Amino acid sequence: MPIVKAEDLEELTGRIFAARGVPREDAAWIATLLVRANLRGHDSHGVIRIAQYVTSMEKGTTKPTPTIRVLNETPTTAVIDGDQGFGQVVARRGMELAIEKARAQGLAAVALANTNHVGRLADYVELAARQGMIGLMWVNAPLALGVAPWGGAARRLATNPHAVGVPGRSGAAMLLDFATSVVAEGKLRVKFNRKEQAPPGWMLDGEGHPSTDPPKYYAEPRGSLLPMGEHKGYGLALAVEVLAGILSGTGAASAKVGPVRNGTLMVVIDVRRFLPLEAFSRQVEDLFTWVKSAPLVENSKGILIPGEPEARTEADRRANGVYIEDETWAQIQAAEKGSTRPSPFQG
Ligand code: NAD
């Protein structure tokens, strides 16, 4: 069970993709985001994805050198065709374009089609927050479903995450980023690779019965994740299908099955068009101080602002290294040697 330093893990990850024809700068960016997910405590979106991405490249569903094109552009909107490139590369381009348009116009919406798994949404809305802008982002995956609708017992939706990045005085003041299922599917992958049980309330087995056994999610008949917050997470997931799937041209969830294609919508709002950044930051800080002043319930670990748990984990893991389960490490070593280890995960 290796514990690896972040710099070493980034170097190794970048090398694996560069060796497969991904341009060096893109490979380094993909590596930065994967390792950042581990550092921020979301191992579900970290180096566990190397095997998925390598398999996807081998199948030809991820192109190392895509021709990314901007379609249907106006001063405030754009649709980008990612040409089946790495999601990390296409989504960075999309967010940079949205920030540029929002700086010029105050508000921008950029949609991405033909794009592979973008990973953690927080990293992109943080790019906007670092520029004094609010970043919003939604993502669907219409060919790779895993979530039951509220009241249903089989997969009809993807985990359809939702993210909001709020600017602060230095960096982001808040990074809210969650799947609209109880947890991201990758959290089941981590449990699967660690041979651990899932907590009750995460999933149903293939017969629609509550289960805590991750292999039952991946085996036929396939199990499903439950929506977070009952009907509310389900409703939000449906909204994400419309915003990220239909609007981007990627499409909404249906009976079609295929590789992970993240339909994506990014909205960026320039705070300075509404009020001075200083007044905005002061009010955000007052809000957080007020919320944190509530008395704590018994055994509470404290009141946190979204993004704070990840910042704490990052400080710890940067200092002490990233723990990687044996199965994931074996997959990474196989990828480094140019082979692949069979994986039950869809990619
Ligand atoms: P999660 O359930 O761990 O929720 C994370 C969010 O909750 C973060 O904003 C975090 O700061 C906040 N949070 C956690 N504890 C808190 C506390 N005590 N107080 C206040 N806020 C707190 O995350 P998840 O739903 O499992 O999603 C994990 C990641 O998976 C996300 O980064 C998401 O973008 C990613 N994801 C990606 C895809 C994709 O297809 N690309 C799909 C689904 C999820």
CSV table of C-alpha atoms and ligand atoms in Angstrom, one decimal:
chain,number,residue,atom,x,y,z
A,1,MET,CA,0.0,0.0,0.0
A,2,PRO,CA,2.3,2.8,-1.2
A,3,ILE,CA,2.2,6.4,0.1
A,4,VAL,CA,3.6,8.5,-2.7
A,5,LYS,CA,4.7,12.1,-2.7
A,6,ALA,CA,2.5,14.4,-4.9
A,7,GLU,CA,5.4,15.6,-7.1
A,8,ASP,CA,6.4,12.0,-7.9
A,9,LEU,CA,2.8,10.9,-8.6
A,10,GLU,CA,2.4,13.9,-11.0
A,11,GLU,CA,5.6,13.1,-12.8
A,12,LEU,CA,4.7,9.4,-13.2
A,13,THR,CA,1.1,10.3,-14.3
A,14,GLY,CA,2.3,12.8,-16.9
A,15,ARG,CA,4.9,10.4,-18.2
A,16,ILE,CA,2.2,7.6,-18.7
A,17,PHE,CA,0.1,9.9,-20.9
A,18,ALA,CA,3.0,11.6,-22.7
A,19,ALA,CA,4.3,8.1,-23.6
A,20,ARG,CA,1.0,7.5,-25.4
A,21,GLY,CA,1.2,10.5,-27.6
A,22,VAL,CA,-0.5,13.2,-25.4
A,23,PRO,CA,1.4,16.5,-25.9
A,24,ARG,CA,3.7,17.1,-23.0
A,25,GLU,CA,1.9,20.2,-21.7
A,26,ASP,CA,-1.5,18.5,-21.9
A,27,ALA,CA,-0.2,15.4,-20.2
A,28,ALA,CA,1.2,17.6,-17.4
A,29,TRP,CA,-2.1,19.3,-17.0
A,30,ILE,CA,-4.0,16.0,-16.8
A,31,ALA,CA,-1.5,14.8,-14.3
A,32,THR,CA,-1.9,18.0,-12.2
A,33,LEU,CA,-5.7,17.6,-12.0
A,34,LEU,CA,-5.7,13.9,-11.3
A,35,VAL,CA,-3.1,14.3,-8.5
A,36,ARG,CA,-4.9,17.4,-7.2
A,37,ALA,CA,-8.1,15.3,-6.8
A,38,ASN,CA,-6.1,12.9,-4.6
A,39,LEU,CA,-4.6,15.8,-2.7
A,40,ARG,CA,-8.0,17.4,-2.2
A,41,GLY,CA,-9.3,14.0,-0.7
A,42,HIS,CA,-11.3,12.9,-3.8
A,43,ASP,CA,-9.4,9.7,-4.6
A,44,SER,CA,-12.5,8.9,-6.8
A,45,HIS,CA,-11.2,11.4,-9.3
A,46,GLY,CA,-7.5,10.9,-8.8
A,47,VAL,CA,-4.9,8.5,-10.2
A,48,ILE,CA,-7.5,5.7,-10.0
A,49,ARG,CA,-8.6,7.1,-13.4
A,50,ILE,CA,-5.3,6.4,-15.2
A,51,ALA,CA,-6.4,2.9,-16.1
A,52,GLN,CA,-9.8,4.2,-17.4
A,53,TYR,CA,-8.2,6.9,-19.5
A,54,VAL,CA,-5.5,4.5,-20.9
A,55,THR,CA,-8.1,1.9,-21.8
A,56,SER,CA,-10.2,4.7,-23.5
A,57,MET,CA,-7.2,5.8,-25.5
A,58,GLU,CA,-6.6,2.2,-26.6
A,59,LYS,CA,-10.2,1.8,-27.7
A,60,GLY,CA,-9.9,5.1,-29.7
A,61,THR,CA,-12.6,6.8,-27.6
A,62,THR,CA,-10.1,9.4,-26.3
A,63,LYS,CA,-7.9,11.2,-28.8
A,64,PRO,CA,-4.5,12.4,-27.6
A,65,THR,CA,-4.3,15.2,-30.1
A,66,PRO,CA,-7.8,16.4,-30.8
A,67,THR,CA,-8.8,19.3,-33.0
A,68,ILE,CA,-10.8,21.4,-30.5
A,69,ARG,CA,-13.1,23.8,-32.3
A,70,VAL,CA,-15.3,26.7,-31.2
A,71,LEU,CA,-18.7,26.5,-32.8
A,72,ASN,CA,-21.7,28.9,-32.7
A,73,GLU,CA,-19.8,31.8,-31.0
A,74,THR,CA,-21.3,35.1,-29.8
A,75,PRO,CA,-19.8,37.7,-27.5
A,76,THR,CA,-21.4,35.9,-24.5
A,77,THR,CA,-21.8,32.3,-25.6
A,78,ALA,CA,-19.9,29.5,-27.3
A,79,VAL,CA,-20.3,25.8,-28.0
A,80,ILE,CA,-17.0,23.9,-28.1
A,81,ASP,CA,-16.5,20.6,-30.0
A,82,GLY,CA,-13.8,18.7,-28.0
A,83,ASP,CA,-13.2,16.2,-30.8
A,84,GLN,CA,-13.1,13.4,-28.2
A,85,GLY,CA,-10.1,15.0,-26.5
A,86,PHE,CA,-9.2,14.6,-22.8
A,87,GLY,CA,-12.0,16.3,-20.7
A,88,GLN,CA,-9.3,18.1,-18.7
A,89,VAL,CA,-7.9,19.7,-21.8
A,90,VAL,CA,-11.2,20.6,-23.4
A,91,ALA,CA,-12.7,21.9,-20.2
A,92,ARG,CA,-9.7,24.2,-19.5
A,93,ARG,CA,-10.1,25.7,-22.9
A,94,GLY,CA,-13.9,26.1,-22.2
A,95,MET,CA,-13.4,27.8,-18.9
A,96,GLU,CA,-10.6,30.1,-20.2
A,97,LEU,CA,-12.9,31.2,-23.0
A,98,ALA,CA,-15.8,31.7,-20.6
A,99,ILE,CA,-13.6,33.9,-18.3
A,100,GLU,CA,-12.4,35.9,-21.3
A,101,LYS,CA,-16.0,36.5,-22.5
A,102,ALA,CA,-17.2,37.3,-19.0
A,103,ARG,CA,-14.3,39.8,-18.5
A,104,ALA,CA,-15.5,41.6,-21.7
A,105,GLN,CA,-19.2,41.3,-21.3
A,106,GLY,CA,-19.9,40.6,-17.6
A,107,LEU,CA,-21.5,37.2,-18.2
A,108,ALA,CA,-20.7,34.2,-20.3
A,109,ALA,CA,-22.0,30.6,-21.0
A,110,VAL,CA,-19.8,28.0,-22.7
A,111,ALA,CA,-21.0,24.5,-23.5
A,112,LEU,CA,-18.8,21.5,-24.3
A,113,ALA,CA,-19.7,18.6,-26.6
A,114,ASN,CA,-17.7,15.5,-27.7
A,115,THR,CA,-15.6,15.7,-24.5
A,116,ASN,CA,-14.3,12.9,-22.3
A,117,HIS,CA,-14.4,12.7,-18.5
A,118,VAL,CA,-13.6,16.2,-17.2
A,119,GLY,CA,-12.8,14.9,-13.6
A,120,ARG,CA,-13.5,17.2,-10.6
A,121,LEU,CA,-15.5,20.3,-11.5
A,122,ALA,CA,-14.1,22.3,-8.6
A,123,ASP,CA,-10.8,22.8,-10.5
A,124,TYR,CA,-12.5,24.7,-13.3
A,125,VAL,CA,-14.8,26.9,-11.2
A,126,GLU,CA,-11.7,27.7,-9.1
A,127,LEU,CA,-10.1,29.1,-12.3
A,128,ALA,CA,-13.0,31.7,-12.5
A,129,ALA,CA,-12.9,32.4,-8.7
A,130,ARG,CA,-9.2,33.2,-8.9
A,131,GLN,CA,-10.1,35.9,-11.5
A,132,GLY,CA,-12.7,37.6,-9.2
A,133,MET,CA,-15.6,35.8,-11.0
A,134,ILE,CA,-18.3,33.4,-9.9
A,135,GLY,CA,-18.0,30.1,-11.8
A,136,LEU,CA,-20.9,27.7,-12.2
A,137,MET,CA,-20.6,24.3,-13.9
A,138,TRP,CA,-22.8,21.3,-14.6
A,139,VAL,CA,-21.9,18.0,-16.3
A,140,ASN,CA,-23.9,14.9,-17.5
A,141,ALA,CA,-22.7,11.6,-19.0
A,142,PRO,CA,-25.6,10.4,-21.2
A,143,LEU,CA,-23.9,7.1,-22.3
A,144,ALA,CA,-22.6,6.0,-18.9
A,145,LEU,CA,-25.6,6.0,-16.5
A,146,GLY,CA,-25.4,4.8,-13.0
A,147,VAL,CA,-28.1,6.5,-10.9
A,148,ALA,CA,-31.7,5.5,-10.2
A,149,PRO,CA,-34.4,8.2,-10.4
A,150,TRP,CA,-36.1,8.9,-7.1
A,151,GLY,CA,-38.6,6.1,-6.6
A,152,GLY,CA,-37.0,4.0,-9.3
A,153,ALA,CA,-34.9,0.8,-9.0
A,154,ALA,CA,-32.6,0.9,-12.1
A,155,ARG,CA,-30.1,3.3,-13.8
A,156,ARG,CA,-31.7,6.1,-15.7
A,157,LEU,CA,-29.3,9.1,-15.0
A,158,ALA,CA,-25.6,9.8,-14.5
A,159,THR,CA,-24.1,11.3,-11.4
A,160,ASN,CA,-24.6,14.7,-12.9
A,161,PRO,CA,-22.4,17.0,-10.7
A,162,HIS,CA,-23.0,20.7,-9.9
A,163,ALA,CA,-20.3,23.1,-8.9
A,164,VAL,CA,-20.1,26.8,-7.7
A,165,GLY,CA,-16.9,28.7,-7.2
A,166,VAL,CA,-17.0,32.0,-5.3
A,167,PRO,CA,-14.1,34.4,-5.4
A,168,GLY,CA,-12.3,35.5,-2.2
A,169,ARG,CA,-9.6,37.9,-1.3
A,170,SER,CA,-6.9,35.4,-2.2
A,171,GLY,CA,-8.1,32.5,-4.3
A,172,ALA,CA,-11.6,31.0,-3.9
A,173,ALA,CA,-13.7,31.8,-0.8
A,174,MET,CA,-16.0,28.8,-1.5
A,175,LEU,CA,-15.8,25.7,-3.8
A,176,LEU,CA,-19.0,23.8,-3.7
A,177,ASP,CA,-18.8,20.7,-5.9
A,178,PHE,CA,-20.8,17.5,-5.6
A,179,ALA,CA,-22.5,14.8,-7.6
A,180,THR,CA,-26.3,14.8,-7.5
A,181,SER,CA,-26.1,11.1,-6.5
A,182,VAL,CA,-25.4,10.3,-2.8
A,183,VAL,CA,-21.7,10.1,-3.8
A,184,ALA,CA,-19.8,10.2,-7.1
A,185,GLU,CA,-19.6,6.8,-8.7
A,186,GLY,CA,-15.8,6.9,-8.3
A,187,LYS,CA,-16.2,6.6,-4.6
A,188,LEU,CA,-17.7,3.1,-5.2
A,189,ARG,CA,-14.6,2.4,-7.4
A,190,VAL,CA,-12.4,3.3,-4.5
A,191,LYS,CA,-14.4,1.0,-2.2
A,192,PHE,CA,-14.3,-1.7,-4.8
A,193,ASN,CA,-10.5,-1.5,-5.2
A,194,ARG,CA,-10.0,-1.4,-1.4
A,195,LYS,CA,-12.4,-4.4,-1.0
A,196,GLU,CA,-14.5,-2.4,1.4
A,197,GLN,CA,-18.3,-2.2,1.9
A,198,ALA,CA,-20.2,0.9,1.0
A,199,PRO,CA,-22.2,2.7,3.8
A,200,PRO,CA,-26.0,2.0,3.8
A,201,GLY,CA,-28.0,4.4,1.6
A,202,TRP,CA,-25.5,4.7,-1.2
A,203,MET,CA,-26.7,2.0,-3.7
A,204,LEU,CA,-29.2,-0.6,-4.9
A,205,ASP,CA,-28.2,-4.0,-6.3
A,206,GLY,CA,-29.3,-5.2,-9.8
A,207,GLU,CA,-32.6,-6.4,-8.4
A,208,GLY,CA,-33.4,-2.9,-6.9
A,209,HIS,CA,-32.7,-3.9,-3.3
A,210,PRO,CA,-30.6,-1.8,-0.9
A,211,SER,CA,-27.1,-3.0,-0.9
A,212,THR,CA,-23.7,-2.2,0.6
A,213,ASP,CA,-21.7,-4.4,-1.7
A,214,PRO,CA,-19.8,-2.4,-4.4
A,215,PRO,CA,-19.2,-5.5,-6.7
A,216,LYS,CA,-23.1,-5.7,-7.1
A,217,TYR,CA,-23.0,-2.2,-8.6
A,218,TYR,CA,-20.6,-3.3,-11.4
A,219,ALA,CA,-21.8,-6.9,-12.0
A,220,GLU,CA,-24.7,-7.9,-14.3
A,221,PRO,CA,-27.5,-7.1,-13.6
A,222,ARG,CA,-25.9,-3.8,-12.7
A,223,GLY,CA,-26.8,-2.0,-9.5
A,224,SER,CA,-27.5,1.7,-9.2
A,225,LEU,CA,-26.6,4.7,-7.0
A,226,LEU,CA,-29.3,6.6,-5.2
A,227,PRO,CA,-29.9,10.3,-5.8
A,228,MET,CA,-28.7,12.6,-3.0
A,229,GLY,CA,-31.4,14.4,-1.0
A,230,GLU,CA,-34.1,12.1,-2.3
A,231,HIS,CA,-36.4,13.9,-4.8
A,232,LYS,CA,-34.2,17.1,-4.6
A,233,GLY,CA,-31.0,15.5,-5.9
A,234,TYR,CA,-33.1,13.7,-8.5
A,235,GLY,CA,-34.7,17.0,-9.6
A,236,LEU,CA,-31.3,18.6,-9.8
A,237,ALA,CA,-29.9,15.7,-11.9
A,238,LEU,CA,-32.8,16.2,-14.4
A,239,ALA,CA,-32.0,19.9,-14.6
A,240,VAL,CA,-28.3,19.0,-15.3
A,241,GLU,CA,-29.4,16.8,-18.1
A,242,VAL,CA,-31.1,19.8,-19.7
A,243,LEU,CA,-28.4,22.4,-18.9
A,244,ALA,CA,-25.3,20.3,-19.6
A,245,GLY,CA,-26.6,17.5,-21.9
A,246,ILE,CA,-29.3,19.0,-24.2
A,247,LEU,CA,-27.9,22.5,-24.4
A,248,SER,CA,-24.4,21.4,-25.3
A,249,GLY,CA,-25.5,19.1,-28.1
A,250,THR,CA,-24.2,16.1,-26.2
A,251,GLY,CA,-27.7,14.8,-25.5
A,252,ALA,CA,-29.6,13.6,-22.5
A,253,ALA,CA,-29.7,10.2,-20.7
A,254,SER,CA,-31.4,7.5,-22.7
A,255,ALA,CA,-31.1,3.7,-23.4
A,256,LYS,CA,-28.0,4.4,-25.5
A,257,VAL,CA,-24.8,3.0,-23.9
A,258,GLY,CA,-21.2,4.0,-24.7
A,259,PRO,CA,-18.1,5.7,-23.4
A,260,VAL,CA,-18.1,8.5,-20.9
A,261,ARG,CA,-18.9,11.7,-22.7
A,262,ASN,CA,-19.3,14.7,-20.4
A,263,GLY,CA,-21.9,17.1,-21.7
A,264,THR,CA,-20.8,20.3,-20.0
A,265,LEU,CA,-22.1,23.9,-19.3
A,266,MET,CA,-20.0,26.6,-17.7
A,267,VAL,CA,-21.4,29.9,-16.7
A,268,VAL,CA,-19.1,32.7,-15.5
A,269,ILE,CA,-20.3,36.0,-13.9
A,270,ASP,CA,-17.9,38.9,-13.4
A,271,VAL,CA,-18.7,40.2,-9.9
A,272,ARG,CA,-17.3,43.7,-10.6
A,273,ARG,CA,-20.3,44.3,-13.0
A,274,PHE,CA,-22.6,44.0,-10.0
A,275,LEU,CA,-20.7,45.5,-7.1
A,276,PRO,CA,-17.0,46.3,-6.2
A,277,LEU,CA,-15.0,43.1,-5.4
A,278,GLU,CA,-14.1,44.5,-2.0
A,279,ALA,CA,-17.8,45.0,-1.0
A,280,PHE,CA,-18.6,41.5,-2.3
A,281,SER,CA,-15.8,39.8,-0.4
A,282,ARG,CA,-16.7,41.6,2.8
A,283,GLN,CA,-20.3,40.4,2.6
A,284,VAL,CA,-19.2,36.9,1.8
A,285,GLU,CA,-16.9,36.9,4.8
A,286,ASP,CA,-19.7,38.3,7.0
A,287,LEU,CA,-22.0,35.6,5.8
A,288,PHE,CA,-19.5,32.8,6.6
A,289,THR,CA,-18.8,34.3,10.0
A,290,TRP,CA,-22.5,34.4,10.8
A,291,VAL,CA,-23.1,30.8,9.6
A,292,LYS,CA,-20.1,29.6,11.7
A,293,SER,CA,-21.4,31.3,14.8
A,294,ALA,CA,-24.2,28.7,15.3
A,295,PRO,CA,-23.8,26.6,18.4
A,296,LEU,CA,-22.6,23.1,17.5
A,297,VAL,CA,-24.6,19.9,17.8
A,298,GLU,CA,-23.2,17.1,20.0
A,299,ASN,CA,-20.1,15.4,18.5
A,300,SER,CA,-19.9,18.0,15.7
A,301,LYS,CA,-16.6,18.4,14.0
A,302,GLY,CA,-17.4,22.1,13.4
A,303,ILE,CA,-19.1,24.2,10.8
A,304,LEU,CA,-17.1,24.3,7.5
A,305,ILE,CA,-17.5,26.2,4.3
A,306,PRO,CA,-17.6,24.1,1.1
A,307,GLY,CA,-14.0,23.8,0.0
A,308,GLU,CA,-12.6,23.9,3.5
A,309,PRO,CA,-12.5,20.1,4.0
A,310,GLU,CA,-10.5,19.8,0.7
A,311,ALA,CA,-8.1,22.6,1.7
A,312,ARG,CA,-7.3,20.8,5.0
A,313,THR,CA,-6.8,17.5,3.3
A,314,GLU,CA,-4.5,19.0,0.7
A,315,ALA,CA,-2.3,20.6,3.3
A,316,ASP,CA,-2.0,17.2,5.0
A,317,ARG,CA,-1.4,15.2,1.9
A,318,ARG,CA,1.1,17.6,0.4
A,319,ALA,CA,3.1,17.2,3.6
A,320,ASN,CA,2.6,13.5,4.1
A,321,GLY,CA,2.0,12.0,0.7
A,322,VAL,CA,-1.0,10.3,-1.0
A,323,TYR,CA,-2.1,6.8,0.0
A,324,ILE,CA,-2.8,4.6,-3.0
A,325,GLU,CA,-4.6,1.2,-2.6
A,326,ASP,CA,-2.7,-1.8,-4.0
A,327,GLU,CA,-5.1,-2.5,-6.9
A,328,THR,CA,-4.9,1.1,-8.2
A,329,TRP,CA,-1.1,1.0,-7.8
A,330,ALA,CA,-0.9,-2.2,-9.8
A,331,GLN,CA,-3.0,-0.6,-12.5
A,332,ILE,CA,-0.7,2.4,-12.6
A,333,GLN,CA,2.4,0.2,-12.8
A,334,ALA,CA,0.9,-1.8,-15.6
A,335,ALA,CA,0.1,1.5,-17.5
A,336,GLU,CA,3.7,2.7,-16.9
A,337,LYS,CA,5.0,-0.5,-18.4
A,338,GLY,CA,2.8,0.0,-21.5
A,339,SER,CA,0.2,-2.7,-20.7
A,340,THR,CA,-3.3,-2.5,-19.1
A,341,ARG,CA,-4.8,-4.4,-16.2
A,342,PRO,CA,-8.4,-5.5,-16.8
A,343,SER,CA,-10.8,-3.2,-15.0
A,344,PRO,CA,-14.6,-3.7,-14.3
A,345,PHE,CA,-15.2,0.0,-14.7
A,346,GLN,CA,-16.8,1.7,-17.6
A,347,GLY,CA,-14.5,4.1,-19.4
B,1,NAD,P1,-18.9,14.9,-1.7
B,1,NAD,O1,-20.1,14.2,-1.3
B,1,NAD,O2,-17.6,14.6,-1.0
B,1,NAD,O3,-19.2,16.5,-1.5
B,1,NAD,C1,-18.1,17.4,-1.8
B,1,NAD,C2,-18.6,18.8,-1.5
B,1,NAD,O4,-19.2,19.0,-0.2
B,1,NAD,C3,-17.4,19.8,-1.6
B,1,NAD,O5,-17.8,21.0,-2.1
B,1,NAD,C4,-17.0,19.9,-0.1
B,1,NAD,O6,-16.3,21.0,0.2
B,1,NAD,C5,-18.4,19.9,0.5
B,1,NAD,N1,-18.3,19.4,1.9
B,1,NAD,C6,-17.9,18.2,2.4
B,1,NAD,N2,-18.0,18.1,3.7
B,1,NAD,C7,-18.5,19.4,4.1
B,1,NAD,C8,-18.8,19.9,5.4
B,1,NAD,N3,-18.7,19.3,6.5
B,1,NAD,N4,-19.3,21.2,5.4
B,1,NAD,C9,-19.4,21.9,4.3
B,1,NAD,N5,-19.1,21.4,3.0
B,1,NAD,C10,-18.7,20.2,3.0
B,1,NAD,O7,-18.5,14.8,-3.2
B,1,NAD,P2,-19.1,13.9,-4.4
B,1,NAD,O8,-20.6,14.2,-4.6
B,1,NAD,O9,-18.8,12.4,-4.0
B,1,NAD,O10,-18.3,14.3,-5.6
B,1,NAD,C11,-16.9,14.2,-5.7
B,1,NAD,C12,-16.3,14.7,-6.9
B,1,NAD,O11,-16.8,14.0,-8.0
B,1,NAD,C13,-16.7,16.2,-7.3
B,1,NAD,O12,-15.5,16.9,-7.4
B,1,NAD,C14,-17.4,16.1,-8.6
B,1,NAD,O13,-17.1,17.2,-9.5
B,1,NAD,C15,-16.9,14.9,-9.2
B,1,NAD,N6,-17.8,14.3,-10.2
B,1,NAD,C16,-17.4,14.3,-11.5
B,1,NAD,C17,-18.2,13.7,-12.4
B,1,NAD,C18,-17.8,13.7,-13.9
B,1,NAD,O14,-18.5,13.1,-14.7
B,1,NAD,N7,-16.8,14.4,-14.3
B,1,NAD,C19,-19.4,13.1,-12.1
B,1,NAD,C20,-19.7,13.1,-10.7
B,1,NAD,C21,-18.9,13.7,-9.8
